[in-house]
mmCIF file of C-alpha atoms and ligand atoms in Angstrom:
data_model
loop_
_atom_site.group_PDB
_atom_site.id
_atom_site.type_symbol
_atom_site.label_atom_id
_atom_site.label_comp_id
_atom_site.label_asym_id
_atom_site.label_seq_id
_atom_site.Cartn_x
_atom_site.Cartn_y
_atom_site.Cartn_z
ATOM 1 C CA UNK A 1 99.681 98.675 94.481
ATOM 2 C CA UNK A 2 100.370 101.578 97.099
ATOM 3 C CA UNK A 3 97.980 103.844 97.997
ATOM 4 C CA UNK A 4 98.373 107.439 98.550
ATOM 5 C CA UNK A 5 96.562 109.062 101.165
ATOM 6 C CA UNK A 6 95.474 112.782 99.961
ATOM 7 C CA UNK A 7 93.916 113.538 103.446
ATOM 8 C CA UNK A 8 92.648 111.444 107.084
ATOM 9 C CA UNK A 9 90.320 109.680 104.563
ATOM 10 C CA UNK A 10 90.969 109.823 101.164
ATOM 11 C CA UNK A 11 93.028 107.084 99.363
ATOM 12 C CA UNK A 12 93.794 107.119 95.748
ATOM 13 C CA UNK A 13 96.127 104.409 93.810
ATOM 14 C CA UNK A 14 99.415 105.217 93.157
ATOM 15 C CA UNK A 15 98.195 105.805 89.513
ATOM 16 C CA UNK A 16 95.206 107.124 88.512
ATOM 17 C CA UNK A 17 93.731 106.458 84.704
ATOM 18 C CA UNK A 18 92.375 109.225 83.249
ATOM 19 C CA UNK A 19 88.525 109.494 81.153
ATOM 20 C CA UNK A 20 89.009 112.728 79.221
ATOM 21 C CA UNK A 21 89.352 110.733 75.786
ATOM 22 C CA UNK A 22 87.075 108.107 77.051
ATOM 23 C CA UNK A 23 84.918 109.054 74.079
ATOM 24 C CA UNK A 24 87.495 108.079 71.218
ATOM 25 C CA UNK A 25 87.921 104.689 72.732
ATOM 26 C CA UNK A 26 84.503 103.389 71.332
ATOM 27 C CA UNK A 27 83.768 101.153 73.795
ATOM 28 C CA UNK A 28 80.391 99.359 74.380
ATOM 29 C CA UNK A 29 79.321 99.212 77.993
ATOM 30 C CA UNK A 30 80.532 95.887 77.996
ATOM 31 C CA UNK A 31 83.508 96.498 76.903
ATOM 32 C CA UNK A 32 83.953 99.393 78.965
ATOM 33 C CA UNK A 33 83.614 97.077 82.027
ATOM 34 C CA UNK A 34 85.928 94.683 81.050
ATOM 35 C CA UNK A 35 88.333 97.182 79.965
ATOM 36 C CA UNK A 36 87.213 99.041 83.646
ATOM 37 C CA UNK A 37 87.650 95.629 85.335
ATOM 38 C CA UNK A 38 91.193 95.108 84.338
ATOM 39 C CA UNK A 39 92.225 97.982 85.167
ATOM 40 C CA UNK A 40 91.209 98.143 89.026
ATOM 41 C CA UNK A 41 92.564 94.777 89.168
ATOM 42 C CA UNK A 42 96.145 95.637 87.849
ATOM 43 C CA UNK A 43 95.397 98.092 91.170
ATOM 44 C CA UNK A 44 94.253 101.400 89.546
ATOM 45 C CA UNK A 45 91.356 102.183 91.587
ATOM 46 C CA UNK A 46 90.478 105.761 90.770
ATOM 47 C CA UNK A 47 89.681 107.400 87.624
ATOM 48 C CA UNK A 48 89.436 111.305 86.507
ATOM 49 C CA UNK A 49 86.628 113.087 84.889
ATOM 50 C CA UNK A 50 85.458 116.017 84.126
ATOM 51 C CA UNK A 51 81.591 117.126 82.863
ATOM 52 C CA UNK A 52 82.948 118.417 80.007
ATOM 53 C CA UNK A 53 85.183 115.583 78.672
ATOM 54 C CA UNK A 54 83.724 114.413 74.840
ATOM 55 C CA UNK A 55 81.379 117.290 74.520
ATOM 56 C CA UNK A 56 79.986 116.583 77.959
ATOM 57 C CA UNK A 57 79.280 112.754 77.455
ATOM 58 C CA UNK A 58 82.148 111.133 79.489
ATOM 59 C CA UNK A 59 80.783 111.220 83.080
ATOM 60 C CA UNK A 60 77.591 109.515 81.095
ATOM 61 C CA UNK A 61 79.521 107.117 79.157
ATOM 62 C CA UNK A 62 81.366 105.552 82.029
ATOM 63 C CA UNK A 63 78.282 105.653 84.329
ATOM 64 C CA UNK A 64 75.943 103.060 82.049
ATOM 65 C CA UNK A 65 79.581 100.780 82.097
ATOM 66 C CA UNK A 66 79.159 100.918 86.249
ATOM 67 C CA UNK A 67 75.361 100.025 86.131
ATOM 68 C CA UNK A 68 75.999 96.601 84.780
ATOM 69 C CA UNK A 69 78.173 95.902 88.015
ATOM 70 C CA UNK A 70 77.157 98.301 90.798
ATOM 71 C CA UNK A 71 79.028 96.700 93.286
ATOM 72 C CA UNK A 72 81.747 97.823 91.926
ATOM 73 C CA UNK A 73 81.300 101.738 93.221
ATOM 74 C CA UNK A 74 82.860 100.740 96.602
ATOM 75 C CA UNK A 75 85.932 99.467 95.334
ATOM 76 C CA UNK A 76 86.844 103.093 93.044
ATOM 77 C CA UNK A 77 87.402 106.494 93.594
ATOM 78 C CA UNK A 78 85.568 108.874 91.053
ATOM 79 C CA UNK A 79 87.140 112.331 90.325
ATOM 80 C CA UNK A 80 85.160 114.594 88.418
ATOM 81 C CA UNK A 81 85.890 118.504 88.043
ATOM 82 C CA UNK A 82 83.451 121.518 87.249
ATOM 83 C CA UNK A 83 83.750 125.127 86.567
ATOM 84 C CA UNK A 84 83.946 125.207 82.709
ATOM 85 C CA UNK A 85 81.223 126.072 80.783
ATOM 86 C CA UNK A 86 81.976 125.111 76.966
ATOM 87 C CA UNK A 87 80.461 125.982 73.610
ATOM 88 C CA UNK A 88 78.362 122.994 72.946
ATOM 89 C CA UNK A 89 75.983 121.639 70.860
ATOM 90 C CA UNK A 90 74.067 120.623 74.318
ATOM 91 C CA UNK A 91 73.930 124.128 75.524
ATOM 92 C CA UNK A 92 73.058 125.890 72.058
ATOM 93 C CA UNK A 93 72.355 128.964 73.845
ATOM 94 C CA UNK A 94 75.797 129.495 75.185
ATOM 95 C CA UNK A 95 77.891 131.648 72.768
ATOM 96 C CA UNK A 96 81.299 131.716 74.369
ATOM 97 C CA UNK A 97 83.219 129.683 76.631
ATOM 98 C CA UNK A 98 83.687 130.681 79.921
ATOM 99 C CA UNK A 99 84.584 129.938 83.820
ATOM 100 C CA UNK A 100 81.419 129.387 86.304
ATOM 101 C CA UNK A 101 82.173 128.520 89.655
ATOM 102 C CA UNK A 102 78.792 130.602 91.458
ATOM 103 C CA UNK A 103 77.414 128.416 94.323
ATOM 104 C CA UNK A 104 74.318 127.402 91.819
ATOM 105 C CA UNK A 105 76.707 126.103 88.866
ATOM 106 C CA UNK A 106 78.492 124.355 91.078
ATOM 107 C CA UNK A 107 75.874 122.790 92.819
ATOM 108 C CA UNK A 108 74.039 121.635 89.675
ATOM 109 C CA UNK A 109 76.734 120.850 87.777
ATOM 110 C CA UNK A 110 77.355 118.077 90.736
ATOM 111 C CA UNK A 111 74.488 116.850 90.710
ATOM 112 C CA UNK A 112 74.606 116.224 86.906
ATOM 113 C CA UNK A 113 77.596 114.224 87.740
ATOM 114 C CA UNK A 114 75.845 112.222 89.816
ATOM 115 C CA UNK A 115 73.510 111.751 87.689
ATOM 116 C CA UNK A 116 75.821 110.411 84.757
ATOM 117 C CA UNK A 117 77.939 108.316 86.383
ATOM 118 C CA UNK A 118 74.511 106.787 88.054
ATOM 119 C CA UNK A 119 76.316 107.417 91.962
ATOM 120 C CA UNK A 120 75.180 109.024 95.292
ATOM 121 C CA UNK A 121 79.151 110.873 95.598
ATOM 122 C CA UNK A 122 81.808 111.740 94.273
ATOM 123 C CA UNK A 123 84.914 111.074 96.020
ATOM 124 C CA UNK A 124 87.213 114.441 94.817
ATOM 125 C CA UNK A 125 85.445 117.261 93.355
ATOM 126 C CA UNK A 126 88.244 119.062 91.839
ATOM 127 C CA UNK A 127 87.596 122.766 90.448
ATOM 128 C CA UNK A 128 89.118 122.412 86.786
ATOM 129 C CA UNK A 129 90.889 126.158 85.573
ATOM 130 C CA UNK A 130 91.596 128.828 88.436
ATOM 131 C CA UNK A 131 89.432 131.762 87.207
ATOM 132 C CA UNK A 132 89.552 135.860 86.605
ATOM 133 C CA UNK A 133 85.828 135.983 88.355
ATOM 134 C CA UNK A 134 86.014 134.066 91.110
ATOM 135 C CA UNK A 135 84.022 134.212 94.771
ATOM 136 C CA UNK A 136 85.879 131.888 96.958
ATOM 137 C CA UNK A 137 82.762 132.605 99.329
ATOM 138 C CA UNK A 138 80.362 130.866 96.866
ATOM 139 C CA UNK A 139 82.401 128.041 95.863
ATOM 140 C CA UNK A 140 83.079 127.192 99.702
ATOM 141 C CA UNK A 141 79.323 127.536 100.306
ATOM 142 C CA UNK A 142 78.619 125.334 97.702
ATOM 143 C CA UNK A 143 81.152 122.598 98.539
ATOM 144 C CA UNK A 144 79.922 122.877 102.482
ATOM 145 C CA UNK A 145 76.279 122.303 100.851
ATOM 146 C CA UNK A 146 77.666 119.508 98.615
ATOM 147 C CA UNK A 147 79.452 117.334 101.760
ATOM 148 C CA UNK A 148 76.535 118.113 103.966
ATOM 149 C CA UNK A 149 74.633 116.406 101.944
ATOM 150 C CA UNK A 150 77.173 113.534 101.500
ATOM 151 C CA UNK A 151 77.597 114.457 97.453
ATOM 152 C CA UNK A 152 81.263 115.446 97.143
ATOM 153 C CA UNK A 153 83.325 113.969 100.056
ATOM 154 C CA UNK A 154 86.451 115.909 99.318
ATOM 155 C CA UNK A 155 87.264 119.316 97.230
ATOM 156 C CA UNK A 156 90.675 119.858 95.224
ATOM 157 C CA UNK A 157 91.729 122.195 92.209
ATOM 158 C CA UNK A 158 93.612 121.881 89.520
ATOM 159 C CA UNK A 159 95.936 123.917 87.688
ATOM 160 C CA UNK A 160 95.960 126.446 90.163
ATOM 161 C CA UNK A 161 99.212 128.493 91.383
ATOM 162 C CA UNK A 162 100.731 128.904 94.517
ATOM 163 C CA UNK A 163 98.418 132.159 95.336
ATOM 164 C CA UNK A 164 95.626 130.732 93.916
ATOM 165 C CA UNK A 165 95.903 127.362 95.724
ATOM 166 C CA UNK A 166 96.414 129.630 99.520
ATOM 167 C CA UNK A 167 93.759 131.846 98.842
ATOM 168 C CA UNK A 168 91.032 128.951 98.461
ATOM 169 C CA UNK A 169 92.275 127.121 100.914
ATOM 170 C CA UNK A 170 91.365 129.707 103.638
ATOM 171 C CA UNK A 171 88.083 129.760 102.814
ATOM 172 C CA UNK A 172 86.853 125.971 102.320
ATOM 173 C CA UNK A 173 85.887 123.742 105.300
ATOM 174 C CA UNK A 174 89.121 121.119 105.853
ATOM 175 C CA UNK A 175 90.988 121.848 103.395
ATOM 176 C CA UNK A 176 91.756 121.625 100.026
ATOM 177 C CA UNK A 177 93.591 117.983 99.037
ATOM 178 C CA UNK A 178 95.021 117.909 96.074
ATOM 179 C CA UNK A 179 96.383 120.161 92.680
ATOM 180 C CA UNK A 180 96.038 117.839 89.726
ATOM 181 C CA UNK A 181 98.255 119.983 86.653
ATOM 182 C CA UNK A 182 100.494 119.424 83.415
ATOM 183 C CA UNK A 183 103.542 117.220 84.311
ATOM 184 C CA UNK A 184 106.276 115.995 82.174
ATOM 185 C CA UNK A 185 109.668 116.605 81.180
ATOM 186 C CA UNK A 186 107.675 118.300 78.419
ATOM 187 C CA UNK A 187 106.211 120.272 81.195
ATOM 188 C CA UNK A 188 108.781 121.916 83.767
ATOM 189 C CA UNK A 189 106.293 125.040 84.318
ATOM 190 C CA UNK A 190 105.396 123.914 88.238
ATOM 191 C CA UNK A 191 109.162 122.802 88.747
ATOM 192 C CA UNK A 192 109.923 126.893 88.101
ATOM 193 C CA UNK A 193 106.144 128.588 89.390
ATOM 194 C CA UNK A 194 106.702 128.097 93.122
ATOM 195 C CA UNK A 195 104.053 124.848 92.951
ATOM 196 C CA UNK A 196 106.435 121.942 93.589
ATOM 197 C CA UNK A 197 108.003 123.965 96.382
ATOM 198 C CA UNK A 198 104.797 124.481 97.863
ATOM 199 C CA UNK A 199 103.525 120.762 97.505
ATOM 200 C CA UNK A 200 106.322 119.757 99.366
ATOM 201 C CA UNK A 201 106.058 122.510 102.028
ATOM 202 C CA UNK A 202 102.345 121.490 102.645
ATOM 203 C CA UNK A 203 102.797 117.903 101.872
ATOM 204 C CA UNK A 204 100.499 118.279 98.933
ATOM 205 C CA UNK A 205 100.297 114.727 96.875
ATOM 206 C CA UNK A 206 100.041 116.808 92.871
ATOM 207 C CA UNK A 207 98.309 114.518 90.596
ATOM 208 C CA UNK A 208 99.973 114.819 86.765
ATOM 209 C CA UNK A 209 98.216 115.006 84.059
ATOM 210 C CA UNK A 210 98.955 114.355 80.263
ATOM 211 C CA UNK A 211 102.332 112.358 81.982
ATOM 212 C CA UNK A 212 103.454 111.178 78.228
ATOM 213 C CA UNK A 213 102.683 114.988 77.308
ATOM 214 C CA UNK A 214 99.306 113.593 75.544
ATOM 215 C CA UNK A 215 101.413 110.973 73.105
ATOM 216 C CA UNK A 216 103.758 113.527 71.888
ATOM 217 C CA UNK A 217 106.663 112.322 73.510
ATOM 218 C CA UNK A 218 106.019 109.389 70.358
ATOM 219 C CA UNK A 219 106.297 111.842 68.007
ATOM 220 C CA UNK A 220 107.971 114.799 68.765
ATOM 221 C CA UNK A 221 107.967 117.732 66.533
ATOM 222 C CA UNK A 222 110.412 119.895 67.427
ATOM 223 C CA UNK A 223 113.982 120.396 68.618
ATOM 224 C CA UNK A 224 112.986 120.273 72.720
ATOM 225 C CA UNK A 225 110.790 116.662 72.166
ATOM 226 C CA UNK A 226 113.744 115.196 70.161
ATOM 227 C CA UNK A 227 116.453 115.792 72.862
ATOM 228 C CA UNK A 228 113.587 114.812 75.677
ATOM 229 C CA UNK A 229 113.132 111.290 73.642
ATOM 230 C CA UNK A 230 117.175 111.060 72.706
ATOM 231 C CA UNK A 231 117.638 111.358 76.706
ATOM 232 C CA UNK A 232 115.259 109.411 77.981
ATOM 233 C CA UNK A 233 116.304 106.912 74.902
ATOM 234 C CA UNK A 234 119.316 106.773 77.000
ATOM 235 C CA UNK A 235 118.433 106.248 80.337
ATOM 236 C CA UNK A 236 116.080 103.215 79.261
ATOM 237 C CA UNK A 237 119.181 101.639 77.742
ATOM 238 C CA UNK A 238 121.311 101.782 80.398
ATOM 239 C CA UNK A 239 118.358 100.931 82.781
ATOM 240 C CA UNK A 240 117.568 97.628 80.174
ATOM 241 C CA UNK A 241 114.457 99.242 80.169
ATOM 242 C CA UNK A 242 112.280 98.127 76.628
ATOM 243 C CA UNK A 243 110.280 101.628 76.558
ATOM 244 C CA UNK A 244 110.568 104.960 77.151
ATOM 245 C CA UNK A 245 106.997 105.598 77.965
ATOM 246 C CA UNK A 246 108.078 103.857 82.042
ATOM 247 C CA UNK A 247 111.211 105.873 81.504
ATOM 248 C CA UNK A 248 108.464 109.214 81.601
ATOM 249 C CA UNK A 249 106.410 107.518 84.516
ATOM 250 C CA UNK A 250 109.333 106.473 86.351
ATOM 251 C CA UNK A 251 110.916 109.880 86.026
ATOM 252 C CA UNK A 252 107.587 111.364 87.919
ATOM 253 C CA UNK A 253 107.278 108.390 90.640
ATOM 254 C CA UNK A 254 110.332 109.214 91.356
ATOM 255 C CA UNK A 255 109.621 112.462 92.207
ATOM 256 C CA UNK A 256 109.740 113.262 96.773
ATOM 257 C CA UNK A 257 106.233 115.165 96.865
ATOM 258 C CA UNK A 258 104.921 111.916 95.130
ATOM 259 C CA UNK A 259 103.521 112.822 92.074
ATOM 260 C CA UNK A 260 100.642 111.018 90.846
ATOM 261 C CA UNK A 261 100.404 110.519 87.235
ATOM 262 C CA UNK A 262 96.531 110.117 85.683
ATOM 263 C CA UNK A 263 96.955 107.663 82.662
ATOM 264 C CA UNK A 264 95.443 108.877 79.835
ATOM 265 C CA UNK A 265 95.802 105.422 77.314
ATOM 266 C CA UNK A 266 92.652 103.508 76.395
ATOM 267 C CA UNK A 267 94.500 100.542 75.836
ATOM 268 C CA UNK A 268 95.596 97.632 78.386
ATOM 269 C CA UNK A 269 98.840 96.948 77.414
ATOM 270 C CA UNK A 270 99.959 100.666 77.208
ATOM 271 C CA UNK A 271 98.448 101.195 80.849
ATOM 272 C CA UNK A 272 100.840 98.456 82.143
ATOM 273 C CA UNK A 273 103.521 99.681 81.186
ATOM 274 C CA UNK A 274 102.998 102.941 83.765
ATOM 275 C CA UNK A 275 102.561 100.005 86.290
ATOM 276 C CA UNK A 276 105.919 98.313 85.162
ATOM 277 C CA UNK A 277 107.628 102.142 86.123
ATOM 278 C CA UNK A 278 106.720 101.447 89.692
ATOM 279 C CA UNK A 279 109.579 98.982 89.817
ATOM 280 C CA UNK A 280 112.302 101.542 87.874
ATOM 281 C CA UNK A 281 115.018 102.332 90.114
ATOM 282 C CA UNK A 282 115.634 105.371 88.139
ATOM 283 C CA UNK A 283 119.055 107.369 89.492
ATOM 284 C CA UNK A 284 119.054 110.923 90.252
ATOM 285 C CA UNK A 285 121.603 111.451 87.795
ATOM 286 C CA UNK A 286 119.365 109.554 84.978
ATOM 287 C CA UNK A 287 116.375 112.042 86.641
ATOM 288 C CA UNK A 288 118.563 114.749 85.803
ATOM 289 C CA UNK A 289 119.667 114.111 82.463
ATOM 290 C CA UNK A 290 116.032 114.302 81.318
ATOM 291 C CA UNK A 291 115.075 117.634 83.287
ATOM 292 C CA UNK A 292 117.790 119.171 81.491
ATOM 293 C CA UNK A 293 117.663 117.786 77.894
ATOM 294 C CA UNK A 294 114.232 119.140 78.801
ATOM 295 C CA UNK A 295 115.337 122.795 79.415
ATOM 296 C CA UNK A 296 118.114 122.439 77.332
ATOM 297 C CA UNK A 297 120.551 123.732 79.531
ATOM 298 C CA UNK A 298 122.916 122.689 82.082
ATOM 299 C CA UNK A 299 122.275 123.678 85.455
ATOM 300 C CA UNK A 300 124.084 126.339 87.249
HETATM 301 N N1 LIG B 1 92.978 118.706 84.992
HETATM 302 C C1 LIG B 1 93.006 118.771 83.474
HETATM 303 O O1 LIG B 1 93.197 120.501 82.857
HETATM 304 C C2 LIG B 1 93.479 118.103 82.481
HETATM 305 C C3 LIG B 1 94.195 118.401 81.323
HETATM 306 C C4 LIG B 1 93.640 116.984 80.832
HETATM 307 C C5 LIG B 1 94.462 115.880 80.656
HETATM 308 N N2 LIG B 1 93.482 115.984 82.208
HETATM 309 C C6 LIG B 1 93.468 114.534 82.847
HETATM 310 O O2 LIG B 1 95.110 113.758 82.002
HETATM 311 C C7 LIG B 1 94.592 112.699 81.860
HETATM 312 C C8 LIG B 1 95.577 112.030 80.703
HETATM 313 O O3 LIG B 1 95.924 112.856 79.732
HETATM 314 P P1 LIG B 1 96.638 112.582 78.815
HETATM 315 O O4 LIG B 1 94.870 111.942 78.018
HETATM 316 O O5 LIG B 1 97.005 113.608 77.695
HETATM 317 O O6 LIG B 1 97.644 111.899 79.312
HETATM 318 P P2 LIG B 1 98.797 111.038 78.261
HETATM 319 O O7 LIG B 1 98.698 109.531 78.942
HETATM 320 O O8 LIG B 1 99.969 111.554 78.562
HETATM 321 O O9 LIG B 1 98.538 110.832 76.937
HETATM 322 C C9 LIG B 1 97.642 109.934 76.551
HETATM 323 C C10 LIG B 1 97.413 109.514 74.841
HETATM 324 O O10 LIG B 1 99.376 109.156 74.769
HETATM 325 C C11 LIG B 1 98.605 108.104 73.276
HETATM 326 N N3 LIG B 1 99.852 107.271 74.242
HETATM 327 C C12 LIG B 1 100.104 106.299 75.191
HETATM 328 N N4 LIG B 1 101.099 105.426 74.866
HETATM 329 C C13 LIG B 1 101.588 105.555 73.486
HETATM 330 C C14 LIG B 1 102.258 104.523 73.210
HETATM 331 N N5 LIG B 1 103.126 103.516 73.466
HETATM 332 N N6 LIG B 1 102.099 105.044 71.603
HETATM 333 C C15 LIG B 1 101.717 105.839 70.870
HETATM 334 N N7 LIG B 1 100.285 106.311 71.549
HETATM 335 C C16 LIG B 1 100.039 106.299 72.690
HETATM 336 C C17 LIG B 1 97.594 107.612 74.307
HETATM 337 O O11 LIG B 1 96.797 106.365 72.750
HETATM 338 P P3 LIG B 1 95.882 105.064 73.514
HETATM 339 O O12 LIG B 1 94.529 105.787 74.136
HETATM 340 O O13 LIG B 1 95.900 104.871 71.579
HETATM 341 O O14 LIG B 1 96.972 104.472 74.365
HETATM 342 C C18 LIG B 1 96.731 109.078 74.597
HETATM 343 O O15 LIG B 1 95.704 109.592 72.896
HETATM 344 C C19 LIG B 1 93.246 112.581 80.629
HETATM 345 O O16 LIG B 1 92.506 111.445 80.857
HETATM 346 C C20 LIG B 1 92.118 113.725 82.225
HETATM 347 O O17 LIG B 1 91.857 112.546 82.881
HETATM 348 C C21 LIG B 1 93.263 116.553 83.122
#
């Protein structure tokens, strides 16, 4: 599988495996290691986490599996996120959910992630969400410290808009390397808010979370969803492709901004659908058939 260069010394796989739902998969350490090895053998070497996934448990679950085969660490790229403070039994004194991008919190969150994963470096740290209370100087100081210590190699963001991205970029050492946002026919927000144009302008390769709309495409709940599924079925028929998830991935992969889908399935057969999508040659007309079904209107 191709790699995508996010910056001079960071390459990720063309598809990323997301571990948001990892705790639900209920795999033993051995089963998770086996599953991870299968994913790697398919060419997916980049794994997406966040401190908060699985009520703060997913990093540790993955770390336990990695411990069974320590040499795997050098073959993979670990992404994790920080900044969201959840109400959780892990933090009984916390009364509300809020965001914290202070120097101390970022550093302590990363130290904790390193411990959870059983590793001494994170390839890519993402700030999970933009925040109304945000001090970019603190973020820059935390990243400079973590980078100097070799604990975080690269910094990016998630769910930022153009202004937020540009603002932070003026503070941090080097450049932010990506923005992980929701993109699928079910979420066209970033085609409409300027982000996609900005990615192209700056040669930023975005990551797409919930590329299958979190599974909604398999059980659409409204008229828009049904319209999208009908368009996907039509395109699948035209291309002689046997499932709509392949068409969903192919729609993302075709875009010139080099969108990197973050696959969320816990089943190897379903991850293979993403791999198969790499060989689909969707026409521009088919791409727009899906886009137009999503907006519900013809282009002007
Ligand atoms: N940055 C952010 O704010 C943010 C937010 C959300 C997610 N993320 C990242 O993005 C990753 C992907 O998100 P996601 O999990 O929502 O992605 P997704 O790939 O859109 O959805 C995955 C869900 O779809 C189900 N699914 C897949 N194929 C299916 C099929 N053929 N039939 C029925 N159900 C099917 C999966 O169930 P099975 O496991 O049973 O296949 C799983 O529940 C996450 O793991 C996380 O790393 C980031």
